[in-house]
XYZ file of C-alpha atoms in Angstrom:
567
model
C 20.401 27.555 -19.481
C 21.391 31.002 -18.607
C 25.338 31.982 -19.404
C 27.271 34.369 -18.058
C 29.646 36.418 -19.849
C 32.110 39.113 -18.229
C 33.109 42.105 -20.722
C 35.165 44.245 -19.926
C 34.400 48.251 -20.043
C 37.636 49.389 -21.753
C 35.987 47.588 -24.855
C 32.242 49.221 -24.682
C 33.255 51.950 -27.324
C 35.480 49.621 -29.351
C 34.619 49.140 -33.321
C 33.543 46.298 -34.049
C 35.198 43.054 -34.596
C 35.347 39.302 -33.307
C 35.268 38.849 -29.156
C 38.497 36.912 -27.719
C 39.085 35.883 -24.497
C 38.119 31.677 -22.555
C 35.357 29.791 -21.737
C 34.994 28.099 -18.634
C 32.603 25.492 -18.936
C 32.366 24.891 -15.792
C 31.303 27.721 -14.036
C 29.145 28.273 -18.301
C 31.051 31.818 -18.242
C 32.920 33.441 -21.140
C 35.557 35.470 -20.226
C 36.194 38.144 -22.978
C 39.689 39.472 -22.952
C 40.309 41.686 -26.107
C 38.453 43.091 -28.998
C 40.033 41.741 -32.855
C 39.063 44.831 -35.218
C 38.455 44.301 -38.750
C 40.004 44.148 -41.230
C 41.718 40.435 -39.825
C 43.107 37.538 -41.616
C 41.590 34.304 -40.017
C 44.552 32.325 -40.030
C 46.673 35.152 -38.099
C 44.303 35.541 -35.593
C 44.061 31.727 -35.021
C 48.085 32.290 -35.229
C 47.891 34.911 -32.478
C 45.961 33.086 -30.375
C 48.194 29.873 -30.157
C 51.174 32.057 -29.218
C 48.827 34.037 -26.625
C 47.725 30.432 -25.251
C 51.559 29.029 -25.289
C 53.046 31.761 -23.635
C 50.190 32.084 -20.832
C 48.710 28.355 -20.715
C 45.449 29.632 -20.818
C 42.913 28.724 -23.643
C 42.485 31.512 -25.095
C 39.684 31.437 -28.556
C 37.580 33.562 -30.739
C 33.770 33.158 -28.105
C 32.172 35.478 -30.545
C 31.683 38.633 -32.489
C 30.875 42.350 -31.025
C 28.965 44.684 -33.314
C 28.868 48.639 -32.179
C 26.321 50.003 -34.702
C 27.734 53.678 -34.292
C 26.019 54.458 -38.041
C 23.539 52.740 -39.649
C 23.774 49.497 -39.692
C 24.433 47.611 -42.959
C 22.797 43.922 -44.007
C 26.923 42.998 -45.556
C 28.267 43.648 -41.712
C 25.255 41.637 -40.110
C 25.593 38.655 -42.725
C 29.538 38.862 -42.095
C 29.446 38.741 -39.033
C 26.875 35.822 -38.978
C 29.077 33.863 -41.255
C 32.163 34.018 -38.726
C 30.729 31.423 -36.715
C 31.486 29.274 -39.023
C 35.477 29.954 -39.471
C 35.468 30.165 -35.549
C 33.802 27.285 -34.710
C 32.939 27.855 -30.822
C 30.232 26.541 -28.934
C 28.120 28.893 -27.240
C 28.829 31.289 -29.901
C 28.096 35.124 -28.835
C 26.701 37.975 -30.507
C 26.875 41.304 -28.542
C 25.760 43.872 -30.029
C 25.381 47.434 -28.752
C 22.833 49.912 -30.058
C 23.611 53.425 -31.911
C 23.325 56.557 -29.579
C 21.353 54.307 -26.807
C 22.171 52.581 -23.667
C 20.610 49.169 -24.773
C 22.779 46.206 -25.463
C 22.003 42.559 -26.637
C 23.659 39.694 -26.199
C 22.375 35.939 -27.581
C 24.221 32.829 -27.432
C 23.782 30.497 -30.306
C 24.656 26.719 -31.079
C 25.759 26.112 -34.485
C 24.994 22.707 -35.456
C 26.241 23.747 -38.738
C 25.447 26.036 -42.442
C 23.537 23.229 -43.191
C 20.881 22.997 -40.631
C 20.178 26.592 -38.832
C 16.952 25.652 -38.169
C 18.446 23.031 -35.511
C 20.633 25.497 -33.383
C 19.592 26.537 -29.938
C 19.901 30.258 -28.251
C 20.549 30.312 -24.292
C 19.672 33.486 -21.757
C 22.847 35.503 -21.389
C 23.859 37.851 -18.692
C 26.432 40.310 -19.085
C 28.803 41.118 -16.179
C 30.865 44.356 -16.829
C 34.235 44.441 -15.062
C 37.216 47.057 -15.153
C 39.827 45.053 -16.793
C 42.677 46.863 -15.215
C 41.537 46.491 -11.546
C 40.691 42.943 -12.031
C 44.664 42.498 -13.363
C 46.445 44.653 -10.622
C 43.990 43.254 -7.507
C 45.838 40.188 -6.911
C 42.779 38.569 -6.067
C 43.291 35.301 -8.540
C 44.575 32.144 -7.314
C 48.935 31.649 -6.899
C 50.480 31.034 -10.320
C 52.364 27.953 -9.175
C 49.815 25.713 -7.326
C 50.628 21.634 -6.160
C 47.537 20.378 -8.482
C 47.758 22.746 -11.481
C 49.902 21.209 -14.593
C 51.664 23.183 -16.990
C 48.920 22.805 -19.884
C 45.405 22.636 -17.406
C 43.853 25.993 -17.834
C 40.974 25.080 -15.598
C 42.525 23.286 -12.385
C 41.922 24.324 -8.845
C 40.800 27.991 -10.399
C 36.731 27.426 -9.426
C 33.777 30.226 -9.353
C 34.815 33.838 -9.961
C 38.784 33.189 -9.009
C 38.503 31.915 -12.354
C 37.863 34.978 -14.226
C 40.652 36.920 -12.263
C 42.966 34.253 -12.672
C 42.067 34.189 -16.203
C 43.093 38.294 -17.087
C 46.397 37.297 -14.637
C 47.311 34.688 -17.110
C 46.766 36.733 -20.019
C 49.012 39.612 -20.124
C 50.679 38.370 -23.053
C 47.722 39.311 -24.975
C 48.077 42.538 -23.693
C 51.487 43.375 -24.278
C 50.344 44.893 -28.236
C 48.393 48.400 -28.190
C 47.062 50.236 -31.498
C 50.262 51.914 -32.473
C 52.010 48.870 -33.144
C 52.218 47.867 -36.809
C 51.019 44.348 -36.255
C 47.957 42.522 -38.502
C 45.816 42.010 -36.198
C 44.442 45.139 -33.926
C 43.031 44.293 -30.233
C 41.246 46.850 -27.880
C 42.112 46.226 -24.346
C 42.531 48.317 -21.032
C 46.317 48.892 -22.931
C 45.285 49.545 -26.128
C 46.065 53.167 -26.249
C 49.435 52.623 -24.747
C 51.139 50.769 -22.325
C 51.289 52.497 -18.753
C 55.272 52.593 -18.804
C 57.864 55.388 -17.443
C 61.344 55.672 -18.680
C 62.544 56.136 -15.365
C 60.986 53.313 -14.171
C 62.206 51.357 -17.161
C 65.613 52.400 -16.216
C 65.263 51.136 -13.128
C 64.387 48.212 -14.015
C 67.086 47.511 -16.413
C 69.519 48.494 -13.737
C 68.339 47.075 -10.721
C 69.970 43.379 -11.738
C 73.194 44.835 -11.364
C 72.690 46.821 -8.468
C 70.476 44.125 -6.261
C 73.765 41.423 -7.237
C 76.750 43.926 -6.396
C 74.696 45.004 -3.473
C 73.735 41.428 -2.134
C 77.453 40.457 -2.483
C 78.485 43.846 -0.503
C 75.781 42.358 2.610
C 76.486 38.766 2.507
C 80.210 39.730 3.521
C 79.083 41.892 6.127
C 77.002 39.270 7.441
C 79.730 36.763 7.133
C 82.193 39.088 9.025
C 79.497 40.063 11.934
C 79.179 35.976 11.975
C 82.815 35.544 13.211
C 84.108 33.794 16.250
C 85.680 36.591 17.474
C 82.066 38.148 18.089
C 80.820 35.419 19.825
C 82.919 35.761 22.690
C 81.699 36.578 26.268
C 82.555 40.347 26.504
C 81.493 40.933 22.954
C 78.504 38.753 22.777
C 77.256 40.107 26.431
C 77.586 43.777 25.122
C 76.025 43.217 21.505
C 73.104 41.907 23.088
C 72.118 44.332 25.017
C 73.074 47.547 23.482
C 69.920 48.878 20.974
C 72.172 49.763 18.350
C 73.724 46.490 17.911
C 70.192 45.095 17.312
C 69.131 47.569 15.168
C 72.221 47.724 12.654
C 71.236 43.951 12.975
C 67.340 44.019 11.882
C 68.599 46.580 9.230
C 71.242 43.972 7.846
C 68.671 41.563 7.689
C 65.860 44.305 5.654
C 68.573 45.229 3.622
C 69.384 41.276 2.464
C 65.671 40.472 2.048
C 65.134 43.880 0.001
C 68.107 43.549 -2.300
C 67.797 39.714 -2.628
C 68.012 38.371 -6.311
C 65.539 35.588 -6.192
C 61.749 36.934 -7.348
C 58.890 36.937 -4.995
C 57.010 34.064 -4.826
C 53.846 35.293 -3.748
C 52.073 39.019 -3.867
C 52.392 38.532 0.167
C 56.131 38.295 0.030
C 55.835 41.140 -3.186
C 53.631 43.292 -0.653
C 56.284 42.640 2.287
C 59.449 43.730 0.490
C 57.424 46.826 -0.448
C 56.739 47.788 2.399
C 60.209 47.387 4.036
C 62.008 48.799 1.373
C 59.493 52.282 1.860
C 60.272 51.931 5.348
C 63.929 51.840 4.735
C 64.154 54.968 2.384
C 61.805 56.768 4.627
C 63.923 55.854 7.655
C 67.193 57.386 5.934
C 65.115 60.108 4.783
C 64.226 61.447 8.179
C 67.635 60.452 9.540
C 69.026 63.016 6.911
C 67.066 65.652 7.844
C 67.817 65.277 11.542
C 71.417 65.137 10.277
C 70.922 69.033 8.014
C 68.961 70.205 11.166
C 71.759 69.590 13.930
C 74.724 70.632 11.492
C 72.615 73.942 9.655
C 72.372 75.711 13.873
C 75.188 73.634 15.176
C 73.095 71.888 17.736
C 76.085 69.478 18.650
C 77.858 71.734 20.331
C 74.904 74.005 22.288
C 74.056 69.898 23.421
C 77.641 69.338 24.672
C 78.157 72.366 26.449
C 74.546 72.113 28.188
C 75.264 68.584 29.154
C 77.835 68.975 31.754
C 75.517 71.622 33.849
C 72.580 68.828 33.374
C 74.730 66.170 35.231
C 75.582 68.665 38.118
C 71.966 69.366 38.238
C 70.558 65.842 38.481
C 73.275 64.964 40.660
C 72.381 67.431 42.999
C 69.089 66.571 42.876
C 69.969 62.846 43.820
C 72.063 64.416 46.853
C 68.868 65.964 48.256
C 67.123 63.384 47.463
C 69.453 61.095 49.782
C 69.482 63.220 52.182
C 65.933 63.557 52.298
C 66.144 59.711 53.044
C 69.107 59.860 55.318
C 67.114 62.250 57.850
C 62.815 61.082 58.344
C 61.405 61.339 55.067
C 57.531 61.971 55.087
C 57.678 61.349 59.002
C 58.958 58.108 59.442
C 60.886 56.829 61.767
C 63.914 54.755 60.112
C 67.076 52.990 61.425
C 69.151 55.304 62.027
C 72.292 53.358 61.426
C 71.462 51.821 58.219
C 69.973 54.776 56.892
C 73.417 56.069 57.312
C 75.210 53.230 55.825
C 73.308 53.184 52.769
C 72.730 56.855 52.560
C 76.913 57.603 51.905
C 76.649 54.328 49.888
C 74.730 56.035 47.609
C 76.427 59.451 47.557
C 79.436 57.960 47.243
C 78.095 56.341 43.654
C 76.638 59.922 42.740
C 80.474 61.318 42.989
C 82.367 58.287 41.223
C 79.628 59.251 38.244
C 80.165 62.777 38.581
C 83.587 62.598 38.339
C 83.070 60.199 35.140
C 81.388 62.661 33.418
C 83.694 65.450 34.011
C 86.352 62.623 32.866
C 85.043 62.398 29.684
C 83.990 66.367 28.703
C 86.701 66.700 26.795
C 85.193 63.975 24.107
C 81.355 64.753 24.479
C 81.128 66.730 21.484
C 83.092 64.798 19.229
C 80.675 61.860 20.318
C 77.855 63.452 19.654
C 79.060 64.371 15.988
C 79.884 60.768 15.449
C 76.332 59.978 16.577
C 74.572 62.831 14.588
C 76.646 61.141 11.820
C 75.277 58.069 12.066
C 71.588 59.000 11.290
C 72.882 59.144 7.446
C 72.404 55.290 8.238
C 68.487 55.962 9.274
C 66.465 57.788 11.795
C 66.322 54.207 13.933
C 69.806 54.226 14.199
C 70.135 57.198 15.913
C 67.300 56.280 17.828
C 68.767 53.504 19.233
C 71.914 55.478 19.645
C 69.858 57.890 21.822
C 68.790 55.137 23.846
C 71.979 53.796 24.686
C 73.572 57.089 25.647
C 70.625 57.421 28.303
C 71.483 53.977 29.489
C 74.925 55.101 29.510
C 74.627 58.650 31.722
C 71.733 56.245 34.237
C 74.205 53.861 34.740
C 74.296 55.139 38.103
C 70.480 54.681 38.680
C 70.447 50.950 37.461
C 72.998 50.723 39.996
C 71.155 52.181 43.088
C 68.324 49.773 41.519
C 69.930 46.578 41.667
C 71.706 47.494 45.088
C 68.247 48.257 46.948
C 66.244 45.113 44.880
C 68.957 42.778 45.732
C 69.073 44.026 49.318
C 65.249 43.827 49.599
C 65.219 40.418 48.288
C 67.433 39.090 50.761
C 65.744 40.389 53.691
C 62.032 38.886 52.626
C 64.141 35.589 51.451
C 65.681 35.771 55.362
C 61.985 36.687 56.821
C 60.573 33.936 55.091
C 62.736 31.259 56.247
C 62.861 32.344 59.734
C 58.675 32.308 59.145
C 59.023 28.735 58.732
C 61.489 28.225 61.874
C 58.632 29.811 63.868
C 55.393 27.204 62.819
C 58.367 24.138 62.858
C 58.912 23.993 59.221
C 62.040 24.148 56.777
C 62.516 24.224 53.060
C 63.486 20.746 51.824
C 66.093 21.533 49.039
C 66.485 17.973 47.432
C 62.283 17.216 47.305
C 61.664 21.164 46.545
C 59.215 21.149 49.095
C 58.607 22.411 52.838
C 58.759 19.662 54.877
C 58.279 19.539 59.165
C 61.394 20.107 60.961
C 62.228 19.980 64.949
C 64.112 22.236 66.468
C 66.016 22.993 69.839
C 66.091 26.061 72.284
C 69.085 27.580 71.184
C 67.640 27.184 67.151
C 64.349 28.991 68.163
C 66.398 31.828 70.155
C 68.471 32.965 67.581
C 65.866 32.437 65.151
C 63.735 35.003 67.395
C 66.687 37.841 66.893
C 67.406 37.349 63.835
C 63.644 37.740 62.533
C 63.464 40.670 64.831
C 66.464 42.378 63.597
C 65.399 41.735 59.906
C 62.059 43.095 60.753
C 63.253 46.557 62.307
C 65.508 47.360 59.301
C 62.755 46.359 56.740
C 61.173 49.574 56.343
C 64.466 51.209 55.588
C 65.458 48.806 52.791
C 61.946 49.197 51.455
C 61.543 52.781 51.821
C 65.154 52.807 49.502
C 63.990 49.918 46.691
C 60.713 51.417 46.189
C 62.481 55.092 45.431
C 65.162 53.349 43.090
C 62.641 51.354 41.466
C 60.614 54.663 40.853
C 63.670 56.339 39.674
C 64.377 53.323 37.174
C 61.112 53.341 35.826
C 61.299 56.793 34.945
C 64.333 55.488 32.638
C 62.763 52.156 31.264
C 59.288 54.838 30.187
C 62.043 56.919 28.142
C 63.826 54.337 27.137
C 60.469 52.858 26.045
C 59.099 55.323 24.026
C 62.307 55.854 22.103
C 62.065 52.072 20.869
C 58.282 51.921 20.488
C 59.195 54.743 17.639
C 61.967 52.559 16.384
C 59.436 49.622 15.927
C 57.018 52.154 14.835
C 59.157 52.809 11.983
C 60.245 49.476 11.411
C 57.044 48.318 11.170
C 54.880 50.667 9.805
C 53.194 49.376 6.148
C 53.922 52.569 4.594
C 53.095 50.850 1.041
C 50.325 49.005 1.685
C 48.990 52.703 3.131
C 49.682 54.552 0.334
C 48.246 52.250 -1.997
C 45.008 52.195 0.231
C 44.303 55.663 0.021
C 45.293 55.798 -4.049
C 44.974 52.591 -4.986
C 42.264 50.767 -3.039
C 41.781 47.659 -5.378
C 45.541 46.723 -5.350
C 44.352 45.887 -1.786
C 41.134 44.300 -2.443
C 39.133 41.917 -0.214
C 35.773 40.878 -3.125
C 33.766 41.849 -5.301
C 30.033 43.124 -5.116
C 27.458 43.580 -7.876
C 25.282 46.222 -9.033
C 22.664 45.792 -11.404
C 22.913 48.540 -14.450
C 19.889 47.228 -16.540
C 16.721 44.386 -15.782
C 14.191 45.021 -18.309
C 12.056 42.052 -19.806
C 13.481 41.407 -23.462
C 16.767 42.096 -22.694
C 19.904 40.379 -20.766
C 20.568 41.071 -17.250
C 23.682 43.645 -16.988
C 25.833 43.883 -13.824
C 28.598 45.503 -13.005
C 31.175 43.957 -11.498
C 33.083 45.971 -8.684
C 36.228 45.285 -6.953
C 35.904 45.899 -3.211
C 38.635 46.815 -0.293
C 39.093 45.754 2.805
C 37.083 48.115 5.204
C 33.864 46.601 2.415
C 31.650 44.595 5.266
C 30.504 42.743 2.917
C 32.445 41.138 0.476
C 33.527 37.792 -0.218
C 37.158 36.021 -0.523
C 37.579 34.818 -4.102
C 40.513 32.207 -3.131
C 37.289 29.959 -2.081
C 34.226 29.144 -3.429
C 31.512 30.413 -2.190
C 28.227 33.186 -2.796
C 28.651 36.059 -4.161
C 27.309 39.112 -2.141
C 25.229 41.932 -4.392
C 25.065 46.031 -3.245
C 21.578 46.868 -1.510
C 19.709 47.779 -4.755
C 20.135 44.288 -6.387
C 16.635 42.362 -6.002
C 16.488 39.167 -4.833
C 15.181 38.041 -7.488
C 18.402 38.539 -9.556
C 20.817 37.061 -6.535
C 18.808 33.707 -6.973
C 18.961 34.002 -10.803
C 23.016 34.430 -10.667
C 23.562 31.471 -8.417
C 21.344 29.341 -10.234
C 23.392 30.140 -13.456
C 26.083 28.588 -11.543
């Protein structure tokens, strides 16, 4: 039977000592975990072991010894080393061993029977898998600690094929928690052994963020609870908060703000991933909306914008005068009604000098608006975003007019055509079936039918001729208005983390694994090396589900058939 058993490289230049780590007997894999050095007491590693497999549920036992010969060996290490088996009764029992100033390793797995009888124990084929301990821990790839089927003392449910050796190094962090400087009797070698990868500013901030995430999630749950009132959900208020920008952005950023500074842990490195990601977005957010904030106050932008505002109305309202009178005369050639064109014509310009005279109204106050809205990007770039956008909808307000004037007008005259259609070919809209039904109709019907339709169809043109300009001129608005909140959402949404972590960290986002055979020679066990893959790998293989395991290009055929028959 050919085992399998995954070292990690952290321990390839450790002294030598007694391998520790779980056996899965169901996938015949040994998962080594740590290193124990000599000298050791036997009881206090056994001791060390049953807190390691308390603490982390996971069976954690002595699967062998490891023997780096970097001097000559000696016959007392061999024979000790020999004789462990017997205190550390584990069955396969390993012996890797890794040759002086060469790149040859061996590996055998014996069954003791016992002292008594060697000549009755049994060796099995071994291959040795090589994985980076520390990637393996931080890739997330293992199975969801709290699964329906998994019990609090099964360290082999629902964790099948190679999910079980990542799940395994999850679980076992305990055992890592000890490095070499610790004073300790018994001395491990893992990927932490020379220190634990700690900052005291981010130890700090761990120690303080309880405080801060409570205090703070007090501070938004009354906000929330105020913006909840009655008083809000009244028809003036409720109409205007949903359809101003800002409103629903100082709402999304309430709700961020709640999930980021919540006090209950993430369940799942999805939800771990998300708050990430928003919480980046958030500080990068007030980050830009700072510097937009030192920009406009450092050349005192506010007031150059307030001064050249009032000259920018006058100019686009006399641009929408000659652009009604373009209309109100035969624009492109075409002959309008005269008297319509007319009517709607001063309709219009009428509008243009109500808004003018609204925006002369309120000169006095521009600037100190605009400082109150340069103020508010110390609450994020989005929010002054969104600020922007409702200002725009603010000084247009005239244009949505003109828009909703010509669409409503043009509706009415194709609703009026279409009826009097139907009085032509004998038909009428049935309003209780919702259905055109056959109608009869008398002289004096079809007559005024017959003036009415032509009436409606003379003045068509103008009405049209008026909507489609409007509607152009709108659109112009809704593209601005656009583009302002597709960088809102950009910034909202954007996986800044996740990003960051792909281009330095690429196995905290990994997707597989894939092999690559380091050594096949005849004598000697099969090494591999284990490799954790990202996403943009083609081919690479989910570990949450059973399944084959996919091997780089160089890996014969030969060994992809030996691997899955091992399992």
């Amino acid at each position: 039977m050919v085992l399998k058993a995954f070292f990690p490289t952290c321990c390839a230049s450790a002294d030598s000592g007694l391998l520790v780590g779980r056996w899965v007997p169901e996938q015949s894999s040994a998962v080594v975990l740590a290193v124990v050095h000599f000298p050791f007491i036997p009881i206090q590693v056994k001791e060390l072991l049953a807190q390691v497999q308390q603490a982390s549920q996971v069976g954690v036992t002595v699967l062998g010894t490891w023997c780096h010969r970097r001097q000559e060996p000696e016959e007392s290490l061999g024979h000790f080393l020999e004789g462990l088996g017997a205190i550390f009764s584990h069955k396969p029992w390993f012996q890797l061993c890794r040759e002086r100033g060469s790149k040859s390793w061996s590996c055998k797995a014996t069954h003791w029977q016992g002292p008594a009888s060697p000549a009755a124990s049994g060796e099995d084929q071994v291959m040795l898998i090589f994985y980076d301990q520390r990637k393996v821990l931080l890739s997330q790839l293992h199975p969801p600690t709290a699964l329906p089927n998994r019990q609090a003392g099964d360290t082999t449910a629902s964790a099948g094929g190679l999910a079980a050796v990542f799940d395994t190094v999850a679980r076992s962090e305990a055992l890592f928690q000890s490095d070499r400087f610790d004073e300790g009797p018994v001395r491990l070698s893992h990927w932490q052994s020379e220190g634990m990868e700690a900052s005291i500013l981010v130890e700090l901030a761990k120690w303080a963020a309880g405080p801060v995430c409570l205090f703070l999630a007090c501070l938004l749950s009354l906000i929330s609870a105020a913006s909840a009132c009655r008083v809000f959900k009244l028809w003036p208020l409720s109409f205007i908060w949903s359809k101003l920008s800002t409103c629903e952005q100082l709402r999304h950023r309430l709700e961020q703000l709640t999930l980021i500074f919540s006090t209950q842990k993430a369940e799942s490195p999805a939800q771990l991933m998300r708050k990430a990601n928003m919480l980046v977005s958030v500080l990068l957010d007030v980050a830009l909306g700072l510097m937009l904030l030192s920009w406009l106050h450092r050349k005192d932008l506010i007031g150059q914008l307030a001064d050249a505002l009032i000259p920018v109305a006058d100019h686009v309202a006399e641009e929408l005068q000659h652009l009604l009178q373009w209309l109100m005369g035969a624009p492109a050639g075409l002959k309008m009604n005269r008297a319509l064109d007319q009517v709607l014509g001063r309709f219009f310009l009428y509008h243009i000098h109500l808004w003018i005279s609204y925006i002369h109204l309120m000169s006095p106050f521009i600037e100190r608006i605009l400082w109150h809205v340069g103020l508010s990007a110390c609450l994020g770039l989005t929010v002054a975003l969104s600020i922007l956008s409702d200002i725009i909808a603010l000084l247009t307000f005239h244009i949505y007019c003109f828009y909703v004037y010509g669409a409503r007008l043009y509706c009415l005259k194709i609703h009026g055509l279409s009826s009097l259609w139907r009085l032509f070919r004998g038909k009428k809209w049935n309003v209780l079936r919702q259905r055109v039904d056959s109608c009869s109709y008398d002289l004096d019907q079809l007559f005024i039918g017959t003036l009415l339709f032509t009436i409606l169809v003379f003045l068509l043109p103008t009405t049209a001729l008026y909507y489609l300009v409007f509607t152009l001129l709108r659109l112009l608005v809704v593209a601005v208005q656009g583009l302002i909140h597709l960088l809102v959402d950009l910034i909202n949404s954007l996986p800044l983390y996740s990003l960051g972590l792909r281009l330095c960290r690429p196995y905290r986002l990994a997707a597989g694994v894939k092999f690559r055979v380091l050594e096949h020679e005849t004598g000697r066990p099969l090494r591999l090396l284990m490799q954790v893959s990202g996403w943009p790998e083609g081919r690479s293989q989910m570990l949450r589900q059973p399944g084959p395991v996919w091997f780089s290009r160089e890996c014969p055929e030969s060994h992809l058939r030996r691997l899955q028959g091992a399992e």
